[in-house]
Coordinates of C-alpha atoms and ligand atoms in Angstrom, one line a residue:
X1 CA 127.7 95.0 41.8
X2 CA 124.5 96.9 43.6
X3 CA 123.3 94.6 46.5
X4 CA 120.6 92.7 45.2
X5 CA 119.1 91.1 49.1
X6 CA 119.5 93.1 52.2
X7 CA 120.1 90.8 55.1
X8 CA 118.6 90.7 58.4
X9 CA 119.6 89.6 61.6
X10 CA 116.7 88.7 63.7
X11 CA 117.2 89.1 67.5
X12 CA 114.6 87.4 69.4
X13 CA 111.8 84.3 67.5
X14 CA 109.2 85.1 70.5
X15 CA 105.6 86.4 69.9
X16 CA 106.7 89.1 67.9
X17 CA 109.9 87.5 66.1
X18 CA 107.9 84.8 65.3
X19 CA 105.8 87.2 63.5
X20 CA 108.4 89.3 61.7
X21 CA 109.4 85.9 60.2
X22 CA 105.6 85.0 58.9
X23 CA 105.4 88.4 57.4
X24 CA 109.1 88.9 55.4
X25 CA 107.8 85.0 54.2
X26 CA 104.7 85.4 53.0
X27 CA 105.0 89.3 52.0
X28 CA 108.5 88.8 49.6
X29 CA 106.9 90.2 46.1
X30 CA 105.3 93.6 47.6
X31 CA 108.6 94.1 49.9
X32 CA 110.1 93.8 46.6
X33 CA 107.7 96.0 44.8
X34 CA 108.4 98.5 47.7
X35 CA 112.0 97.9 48.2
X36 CA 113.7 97.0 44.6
X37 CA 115.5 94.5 46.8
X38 CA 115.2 91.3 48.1
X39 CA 114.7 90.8 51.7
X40 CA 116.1 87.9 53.8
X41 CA 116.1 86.8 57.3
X42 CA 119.8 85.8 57.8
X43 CA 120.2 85.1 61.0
X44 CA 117.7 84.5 63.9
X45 CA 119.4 84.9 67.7
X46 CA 117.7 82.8 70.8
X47 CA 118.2 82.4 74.0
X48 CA 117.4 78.7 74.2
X49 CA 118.5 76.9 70.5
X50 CA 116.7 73.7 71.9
X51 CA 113.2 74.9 72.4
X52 CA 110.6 73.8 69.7
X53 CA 109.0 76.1 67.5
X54 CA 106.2 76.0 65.3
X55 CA 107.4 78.5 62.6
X56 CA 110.1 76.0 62.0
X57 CA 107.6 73.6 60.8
X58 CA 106.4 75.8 58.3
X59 CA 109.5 77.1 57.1
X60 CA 112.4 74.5 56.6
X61 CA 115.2 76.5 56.4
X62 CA 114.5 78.6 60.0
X63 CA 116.3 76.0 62.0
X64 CA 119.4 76.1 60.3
X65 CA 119.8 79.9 60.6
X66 CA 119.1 79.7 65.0
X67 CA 121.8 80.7 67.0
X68 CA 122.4 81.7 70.7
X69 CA 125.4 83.5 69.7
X70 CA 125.1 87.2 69.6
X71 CA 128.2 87.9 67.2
X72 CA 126.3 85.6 65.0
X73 CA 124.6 88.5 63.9
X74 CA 126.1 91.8 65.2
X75 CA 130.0 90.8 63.7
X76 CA 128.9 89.3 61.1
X77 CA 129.7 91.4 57.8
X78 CA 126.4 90.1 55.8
X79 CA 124.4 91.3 58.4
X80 CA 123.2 94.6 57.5
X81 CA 120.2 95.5 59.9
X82 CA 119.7 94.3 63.3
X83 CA 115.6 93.6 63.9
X84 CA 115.7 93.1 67.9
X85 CA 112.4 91.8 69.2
X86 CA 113.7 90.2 72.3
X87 CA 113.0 93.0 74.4
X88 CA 115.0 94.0 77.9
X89 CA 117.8 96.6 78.6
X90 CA 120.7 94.1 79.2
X91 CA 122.3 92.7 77.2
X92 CA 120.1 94.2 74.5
X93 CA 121.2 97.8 74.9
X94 CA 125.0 96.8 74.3
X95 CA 123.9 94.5 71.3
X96 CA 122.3 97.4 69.9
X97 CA 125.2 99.3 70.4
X98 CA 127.6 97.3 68.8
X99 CA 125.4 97.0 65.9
X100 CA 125.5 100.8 65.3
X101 CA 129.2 100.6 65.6
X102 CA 129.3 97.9 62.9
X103 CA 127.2 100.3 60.8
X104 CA 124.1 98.2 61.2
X105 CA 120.5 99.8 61.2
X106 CA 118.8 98.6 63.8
X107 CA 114.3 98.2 64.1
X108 CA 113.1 97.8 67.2
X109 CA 110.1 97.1 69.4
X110 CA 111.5 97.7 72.4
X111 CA 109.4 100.3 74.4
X112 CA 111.7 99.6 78.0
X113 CA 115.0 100.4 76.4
X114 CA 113.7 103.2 73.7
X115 CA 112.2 105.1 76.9
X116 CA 115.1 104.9 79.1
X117 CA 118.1 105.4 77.0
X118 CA 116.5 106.2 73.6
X119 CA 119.0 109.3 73.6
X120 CA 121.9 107.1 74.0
X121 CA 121.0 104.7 70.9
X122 CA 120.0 107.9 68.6
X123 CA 123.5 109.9 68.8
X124 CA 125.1 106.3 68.3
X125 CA 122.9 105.9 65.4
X126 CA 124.1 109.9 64.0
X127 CA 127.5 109.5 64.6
X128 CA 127.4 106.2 62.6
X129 CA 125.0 107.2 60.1
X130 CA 122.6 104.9 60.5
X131 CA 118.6 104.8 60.6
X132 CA 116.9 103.5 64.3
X133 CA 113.1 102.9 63.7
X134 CA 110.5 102.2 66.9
X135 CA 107.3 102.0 65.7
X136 CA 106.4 98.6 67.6
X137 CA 107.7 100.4 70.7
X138 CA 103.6 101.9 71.3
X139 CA 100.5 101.4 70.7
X140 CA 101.4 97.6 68.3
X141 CA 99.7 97.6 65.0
X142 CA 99.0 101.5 64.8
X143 CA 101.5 103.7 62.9
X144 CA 101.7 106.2 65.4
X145 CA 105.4 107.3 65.7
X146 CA 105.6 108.1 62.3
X147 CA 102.2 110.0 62.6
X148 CA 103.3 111.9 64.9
X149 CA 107.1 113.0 63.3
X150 CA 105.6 113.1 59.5
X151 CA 102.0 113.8 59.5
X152 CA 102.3 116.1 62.3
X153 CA 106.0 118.0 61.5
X154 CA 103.4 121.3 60.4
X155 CA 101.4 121.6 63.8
X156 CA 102.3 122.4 67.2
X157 CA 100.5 119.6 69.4
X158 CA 99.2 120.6 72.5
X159 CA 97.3 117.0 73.9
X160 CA 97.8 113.4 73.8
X161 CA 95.8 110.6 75.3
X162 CA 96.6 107.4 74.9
X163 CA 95.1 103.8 75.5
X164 CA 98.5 102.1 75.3
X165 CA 98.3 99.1 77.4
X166 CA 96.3 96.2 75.5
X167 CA 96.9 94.2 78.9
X168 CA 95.4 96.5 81.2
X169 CA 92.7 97.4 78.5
X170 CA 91.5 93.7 78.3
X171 CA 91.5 93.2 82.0
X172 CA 89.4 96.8 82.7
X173 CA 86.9 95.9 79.5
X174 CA 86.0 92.4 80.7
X175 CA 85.7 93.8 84.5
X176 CA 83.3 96.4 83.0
X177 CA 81.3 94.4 80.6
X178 CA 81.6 91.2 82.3
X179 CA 82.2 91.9 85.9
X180 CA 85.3 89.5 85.7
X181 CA 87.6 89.2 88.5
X182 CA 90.3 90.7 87.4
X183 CA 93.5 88.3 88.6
X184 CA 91.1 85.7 86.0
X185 CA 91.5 88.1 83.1
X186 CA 94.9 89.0 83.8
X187 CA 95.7 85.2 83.2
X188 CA 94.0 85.2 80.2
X189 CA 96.3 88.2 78.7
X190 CA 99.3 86.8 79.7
X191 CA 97.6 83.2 77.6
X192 CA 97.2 85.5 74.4
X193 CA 100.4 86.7 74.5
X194 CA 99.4 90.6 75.2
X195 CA 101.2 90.5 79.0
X196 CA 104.4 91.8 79.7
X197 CA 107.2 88.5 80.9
X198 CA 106.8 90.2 84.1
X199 CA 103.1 91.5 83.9
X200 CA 103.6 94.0 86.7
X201 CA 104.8 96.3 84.5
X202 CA 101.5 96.5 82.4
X203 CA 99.3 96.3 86.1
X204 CA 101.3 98.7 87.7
X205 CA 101.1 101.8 84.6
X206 CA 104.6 101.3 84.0
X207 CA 104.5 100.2 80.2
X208 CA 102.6 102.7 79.7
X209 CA 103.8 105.2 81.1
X210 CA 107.1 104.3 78.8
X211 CA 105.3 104.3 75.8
X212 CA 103.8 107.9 77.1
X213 CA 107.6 108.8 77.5
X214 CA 108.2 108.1 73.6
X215 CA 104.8 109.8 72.6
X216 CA 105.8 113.4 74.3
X217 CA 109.4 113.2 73.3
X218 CA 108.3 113.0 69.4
X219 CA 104.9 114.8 70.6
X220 CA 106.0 117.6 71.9
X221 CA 109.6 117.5 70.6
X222 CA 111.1 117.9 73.7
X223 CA 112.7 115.1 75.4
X224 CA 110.9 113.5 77.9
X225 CA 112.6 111.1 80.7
X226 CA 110.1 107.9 81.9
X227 CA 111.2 109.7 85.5
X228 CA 109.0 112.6 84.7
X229 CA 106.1 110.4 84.2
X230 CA 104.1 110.5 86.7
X231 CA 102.1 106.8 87.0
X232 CA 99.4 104.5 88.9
X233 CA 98.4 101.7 87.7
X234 CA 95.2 99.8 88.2
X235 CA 95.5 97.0 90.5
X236 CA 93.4 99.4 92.9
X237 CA 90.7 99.9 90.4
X238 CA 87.5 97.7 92.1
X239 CA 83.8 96.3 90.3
X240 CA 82.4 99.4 92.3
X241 CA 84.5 102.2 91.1
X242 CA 83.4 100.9 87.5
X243 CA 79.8 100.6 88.7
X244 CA 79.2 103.9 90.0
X245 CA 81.5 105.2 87.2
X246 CA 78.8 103.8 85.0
X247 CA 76.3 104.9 86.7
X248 CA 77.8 108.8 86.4
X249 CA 78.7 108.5 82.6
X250 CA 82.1 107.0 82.5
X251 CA 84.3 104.0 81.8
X252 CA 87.5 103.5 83.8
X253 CA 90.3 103.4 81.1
X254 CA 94.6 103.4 81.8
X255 CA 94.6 106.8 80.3
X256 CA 98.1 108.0 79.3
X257 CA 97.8 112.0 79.2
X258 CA 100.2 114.4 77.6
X259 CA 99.6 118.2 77.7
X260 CA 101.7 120.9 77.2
X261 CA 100.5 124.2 77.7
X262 CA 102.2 127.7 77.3
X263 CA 105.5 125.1 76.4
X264 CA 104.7 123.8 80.0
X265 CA 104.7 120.3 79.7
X266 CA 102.8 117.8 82.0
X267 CA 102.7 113.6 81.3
X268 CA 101.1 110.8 83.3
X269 CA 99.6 107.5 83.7
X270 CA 96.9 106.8 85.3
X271 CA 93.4 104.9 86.2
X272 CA 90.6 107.9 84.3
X273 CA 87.3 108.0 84.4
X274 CA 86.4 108.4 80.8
X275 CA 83.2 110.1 79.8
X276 CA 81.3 108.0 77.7
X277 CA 80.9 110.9 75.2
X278 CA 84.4 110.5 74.6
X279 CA 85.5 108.3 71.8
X280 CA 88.5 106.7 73.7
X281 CA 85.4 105.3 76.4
X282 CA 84.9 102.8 73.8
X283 CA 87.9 101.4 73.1
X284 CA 87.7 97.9 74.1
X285 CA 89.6 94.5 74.8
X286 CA 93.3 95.0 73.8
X287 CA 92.7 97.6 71.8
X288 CA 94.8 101.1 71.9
X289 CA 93.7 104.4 70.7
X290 CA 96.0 107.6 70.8
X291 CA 94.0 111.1 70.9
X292 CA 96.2 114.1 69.3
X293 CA 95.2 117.2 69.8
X294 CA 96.9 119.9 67.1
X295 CA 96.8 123.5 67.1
X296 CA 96.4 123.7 63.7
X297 CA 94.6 120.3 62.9
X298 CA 92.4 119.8 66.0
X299 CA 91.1 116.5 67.4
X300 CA 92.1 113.3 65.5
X301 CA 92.6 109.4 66.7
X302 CA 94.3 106.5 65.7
X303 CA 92.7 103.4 66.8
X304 CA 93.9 99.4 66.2
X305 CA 95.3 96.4 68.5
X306 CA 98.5 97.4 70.7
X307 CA 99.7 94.1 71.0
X308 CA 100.1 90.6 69.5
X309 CA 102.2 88.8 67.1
X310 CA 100.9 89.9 63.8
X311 CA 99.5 93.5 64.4
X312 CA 103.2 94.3 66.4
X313 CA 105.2 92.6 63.3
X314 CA 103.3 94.6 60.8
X315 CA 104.8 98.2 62.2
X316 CA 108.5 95.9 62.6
X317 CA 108.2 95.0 59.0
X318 CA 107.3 98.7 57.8
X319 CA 110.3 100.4 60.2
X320 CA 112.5 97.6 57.9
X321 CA 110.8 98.4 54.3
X322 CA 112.1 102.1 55.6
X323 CA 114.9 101.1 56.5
X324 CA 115.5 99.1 53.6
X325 CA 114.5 102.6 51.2
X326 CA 116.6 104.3 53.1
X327 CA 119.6 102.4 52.4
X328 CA 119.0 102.2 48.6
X329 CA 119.0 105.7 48.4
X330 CA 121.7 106.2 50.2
X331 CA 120.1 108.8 53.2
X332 CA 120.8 106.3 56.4
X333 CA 120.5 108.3 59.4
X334 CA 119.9 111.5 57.9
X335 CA 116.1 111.3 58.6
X336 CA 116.2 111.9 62.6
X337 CA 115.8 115.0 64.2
X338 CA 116.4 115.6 67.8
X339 CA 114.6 116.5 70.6
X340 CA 114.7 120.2 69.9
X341 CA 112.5 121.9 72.3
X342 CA 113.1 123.5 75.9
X343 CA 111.3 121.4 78.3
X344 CA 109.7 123.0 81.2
X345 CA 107.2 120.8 83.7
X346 CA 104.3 122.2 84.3
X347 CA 103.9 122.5 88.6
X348 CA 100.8 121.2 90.4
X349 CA 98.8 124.1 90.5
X350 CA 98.5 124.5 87.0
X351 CA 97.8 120.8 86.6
X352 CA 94.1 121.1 86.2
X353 CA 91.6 117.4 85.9
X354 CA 87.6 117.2 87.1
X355 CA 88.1 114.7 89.7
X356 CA 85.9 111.7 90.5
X357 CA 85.3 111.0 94.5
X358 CA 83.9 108.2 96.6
X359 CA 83.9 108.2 99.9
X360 CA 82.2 106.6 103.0
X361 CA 81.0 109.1 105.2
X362 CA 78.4 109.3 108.7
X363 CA 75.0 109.7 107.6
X364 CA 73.8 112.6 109.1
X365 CA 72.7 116.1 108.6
X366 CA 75.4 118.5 107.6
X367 CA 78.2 116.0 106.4
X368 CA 77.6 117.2 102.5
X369 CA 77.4 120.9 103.1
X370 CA 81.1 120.3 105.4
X371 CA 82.3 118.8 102.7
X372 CA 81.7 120.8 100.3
X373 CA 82.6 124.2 102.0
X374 CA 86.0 122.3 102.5
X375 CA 86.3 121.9 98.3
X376 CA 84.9 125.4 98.0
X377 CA 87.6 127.0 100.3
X378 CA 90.0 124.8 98.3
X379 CA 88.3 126.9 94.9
X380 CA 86.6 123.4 93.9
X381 CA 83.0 123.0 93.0
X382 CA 80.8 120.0 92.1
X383 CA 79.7 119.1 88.9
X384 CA 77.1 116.1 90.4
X385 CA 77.2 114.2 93.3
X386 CA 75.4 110.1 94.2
X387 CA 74.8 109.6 97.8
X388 CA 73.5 106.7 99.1
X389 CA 73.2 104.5 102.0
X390 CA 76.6 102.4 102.9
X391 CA 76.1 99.3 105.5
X392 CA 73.9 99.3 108.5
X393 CA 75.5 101.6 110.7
X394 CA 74.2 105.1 110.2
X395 CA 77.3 105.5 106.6
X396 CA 76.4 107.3 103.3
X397 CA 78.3 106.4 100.3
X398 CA 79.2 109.5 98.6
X399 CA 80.3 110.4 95.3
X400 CA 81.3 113.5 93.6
X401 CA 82.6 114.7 90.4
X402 CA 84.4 118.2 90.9
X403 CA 84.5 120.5 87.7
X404 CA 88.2 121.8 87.0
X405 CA 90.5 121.5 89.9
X406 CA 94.4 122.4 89.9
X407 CA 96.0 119.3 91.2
X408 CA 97.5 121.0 94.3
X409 CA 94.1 121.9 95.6
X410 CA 92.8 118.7 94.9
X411 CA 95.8 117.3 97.3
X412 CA 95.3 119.6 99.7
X413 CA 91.5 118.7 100.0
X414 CA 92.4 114.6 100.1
X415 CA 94.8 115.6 103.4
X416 CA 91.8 117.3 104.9
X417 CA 89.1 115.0 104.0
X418 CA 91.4 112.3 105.9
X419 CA 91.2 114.6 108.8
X420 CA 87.8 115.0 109.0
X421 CA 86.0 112.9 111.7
X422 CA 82.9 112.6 109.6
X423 CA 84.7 110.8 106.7
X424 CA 85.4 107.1 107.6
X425 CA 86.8 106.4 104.6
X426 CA 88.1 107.9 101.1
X427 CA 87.6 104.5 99.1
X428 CA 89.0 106.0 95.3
X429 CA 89.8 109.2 93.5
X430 CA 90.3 109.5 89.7
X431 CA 90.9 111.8 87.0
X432 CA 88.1 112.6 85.1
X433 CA 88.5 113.1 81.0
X434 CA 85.8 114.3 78.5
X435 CA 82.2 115.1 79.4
X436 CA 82.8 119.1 79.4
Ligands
NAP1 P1 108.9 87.0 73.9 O1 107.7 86.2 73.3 O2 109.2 86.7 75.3 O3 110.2 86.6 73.0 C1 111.5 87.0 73.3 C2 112.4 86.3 72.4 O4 113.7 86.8 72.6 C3 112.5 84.8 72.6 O5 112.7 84.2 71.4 C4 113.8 84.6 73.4 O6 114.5 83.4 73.2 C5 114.6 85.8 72.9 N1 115.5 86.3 74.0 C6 115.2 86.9 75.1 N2 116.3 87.3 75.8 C7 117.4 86.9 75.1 C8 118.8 87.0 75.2 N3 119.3 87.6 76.3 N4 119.6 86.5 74.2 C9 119.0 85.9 73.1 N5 117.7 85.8 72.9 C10 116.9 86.3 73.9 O7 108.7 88.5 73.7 P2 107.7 89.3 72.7 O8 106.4 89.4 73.2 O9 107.9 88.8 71.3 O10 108.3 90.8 72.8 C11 109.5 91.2 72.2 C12 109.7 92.7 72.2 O11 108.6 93.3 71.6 C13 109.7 93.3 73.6 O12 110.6 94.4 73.7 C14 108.3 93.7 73.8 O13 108.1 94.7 74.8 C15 108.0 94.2 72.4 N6 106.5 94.3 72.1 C16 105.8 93.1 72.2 C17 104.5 93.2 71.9 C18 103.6 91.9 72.0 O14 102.4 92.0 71.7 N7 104.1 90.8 72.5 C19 103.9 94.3 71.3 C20 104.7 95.5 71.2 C21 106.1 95.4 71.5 P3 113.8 82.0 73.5 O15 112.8 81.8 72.4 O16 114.9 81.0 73.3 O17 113.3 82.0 74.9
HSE2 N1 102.3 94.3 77.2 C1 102.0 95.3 76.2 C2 100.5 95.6 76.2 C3 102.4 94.7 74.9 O1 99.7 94.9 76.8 O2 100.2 96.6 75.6 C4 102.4 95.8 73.8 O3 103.4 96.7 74.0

């Protein structure tokens, strides 16, 4: 007889497994109307069978189906895909593994483990003809991978920038709007659930610049290691930089930016000023937005919350109504194509940003035009420049925005900025997106 319920075994009943569970509940008839089958949470693995939960309240039959037994689900022959929410690389990369091995799909939201051995689980997945779906991995609620690998298969795309951190997005909107200290907002993210167990990661650029490792590798088709990423996070980013950001145009964002140009490919993470004629500017609170730019197609965004228990279930519960199709007709694993491009990274001096500047320097005549003939000589020019006066004791405040610079100049002119006597001190320097 045809299976008539496909079965699933949960891995992880946290923010987002909690979610996964609400929606396969309350969404049975029009995953049915989708599927033609039935679909059941089997399963549900934990790390502490103890701990109260809420969702067992709701739904009875939850706390009979916990375990802290990982062959619960990955051995057991009813199981037939593996959702793993639980995040982390060990144990969960062996788990997923095994799972492929058993001939289990697997759905996953896991961004840290997709980024840094993503290869690894995909030829498992081929050689055992079975589907792995990320979606979750990026950007939460907003269908992006599959943007990106179906909506995109007839372009060539040449730009991404992405929003990709709700956590870091939160924090820099209420700084901006509110002027809120920014170790206060971070506690409030980690309340709401958007934070990272360890929230360095989302501080620090590395989350994103994970989730920008994914984004190029199905981007640009070319695969992408999170090593080649370069990132900075924005636990340097001060109330001032955002002032006289403001006061200049812009709104500091965690800009994730992927270019490739002449198949020369370039991906990093990093504090941007965003002009506020830019749509991505506006994206507030933990919201995420992903620019794409296509050949073909042009400029187009995708916009919705990156993080949270129902917006992150939603793409978890569409990878499995794909998976589930999939099965039914019989086409498991057939659907993913490899990395397939040459990559080649693009070197500094064809890396090319406007840059943002402040810097304290002595007040007195001269200081601007010696700074500027050192940019010039460097082949940088000013777009506009702020000065005003810093302290009591004879300082300027200064700050510039350059138009196009190549990275390696713009390196070479922070070395000799720090060498000039006149310069007491380069307080930030950004990259500068939109505005041209
Ligand atoms: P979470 O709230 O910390 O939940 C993790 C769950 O996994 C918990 O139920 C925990 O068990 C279980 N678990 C952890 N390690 C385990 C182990 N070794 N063995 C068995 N169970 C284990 O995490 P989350 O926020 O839901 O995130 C889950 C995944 O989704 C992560 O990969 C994350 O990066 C990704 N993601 C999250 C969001 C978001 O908004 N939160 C958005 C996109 C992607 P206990 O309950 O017993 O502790
Ligand atoms: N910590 C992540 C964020 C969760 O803030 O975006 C979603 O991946």
């Amino acid at each position: 007889m045809e299976k008539q319920v496909v079965r699933v075994g949960l891995m992880g009943l946290g923010t987002v497994g909690t979610g996964v569970v609400r929606l396969v509940k309350e969404h049975q008839e029009d995953l049915f109307n989708q599927t033609g089958l039935g679909i059941e949470i089997h399963k549900i693995l934990v790390q502490n069978k103890t701990k109260p939960r809420g969702i067992s309240d709701t739904y009875e039959d939850i706390a009979g189906i916990i375990t802290d037994e990982p062959d619960d689900l990955l051995k057991n022959p009813e199981v037939d895909v593996i959702v793993e929410v639980m995040g982390g690389i060990n144990p969960t990369k062996e788990y997923l593994l095994t799972a492929l091995e058993q001939g289990k799909n697997v759905v996953t939201a896991n961004k840290d483990l997709m980024a840094l051995h993503g290869g690894e689980i995909l030829r498992k997945a081929t050689e055992n003809s079975c589907d792995v779906f990320y979606e979750a991995s990026v950007a939460g609620g907003i269908p992006i991978l599959r943007a990106l690998v179906e909506g995109f298969s007839s372009d060539r795309i040449t730009k991404m920038m992405g929003i990709v951190n709700g956590t870091t997005n939160y924090i820099l909107t209420k700084m901006s709007q509110e002027g809120a200290d920014y170790a206060d907002v971070l506690k409030e993210a980690q309340a709401l659930g958007y934070a990272e167990t360890d929230p360095t990661s989302d501080v620090e650029g590395l989350d994103a610049a994970r989730k920008m490792a994914i984004l190029s590798t199905l981007g640009f088709r070319m695969p992408m290691n999170l090593d080649e990423v370069n990132v900075k996070g924005i636990s340097s980013v001060s109330k001032e930089d955002i002032a006289y950001g403001k006061k200049l145009g812009y709104e500091v964002k965690l800009l994730g930016i992927a270019r490739c140009d002449d198949g020369e490919v370039e991906v990093s993470v990093q504090p941007t000023m965003v002009h506020k004629s830019h749509a991505l500017s506006s994206i507030n609170g933990v919201f995420n937005a992903v620019y794409v730019y296509g050949e073909a197609v042009g400029e187009t965004m995708f916009y919705g919350p990156g993080a949270g228990e129902l917006p992150t279930a939603t793409a978890v519960v569409s990878d499995l109504v794909t998976t589930v199709k999939n099965m039914k007709l019989g086409v498991s694993g057939r659907g993913m194509v490899a990395p397939y491009k040459e990559k080649r990274l693009k070197p500094d001096s064809k890396k090319y940003s406007k840059i943002f500047l402040r810097l304290i320097a002595a007040d007195k005549r001269g200081v601007l035009a010696q700074i500027t003939q050192l940019m010039a000589d460097k082949n940088i020019s000013l777009d506009q420049v702020l000065q005003q006066p810093f302290g009591t004791s004879g300082q300027a405040e200064i700050i510039m925005v350059t138009h196009l610079a190549a990275k390696s100049d713009v390196d070479e002119v922070m070395m000799l900025l720090r060498d000039l006597d006149i310069i007491h001190e380069i307080k930030s320097c950004y990259r500068v997106e939109g505005g041209e």
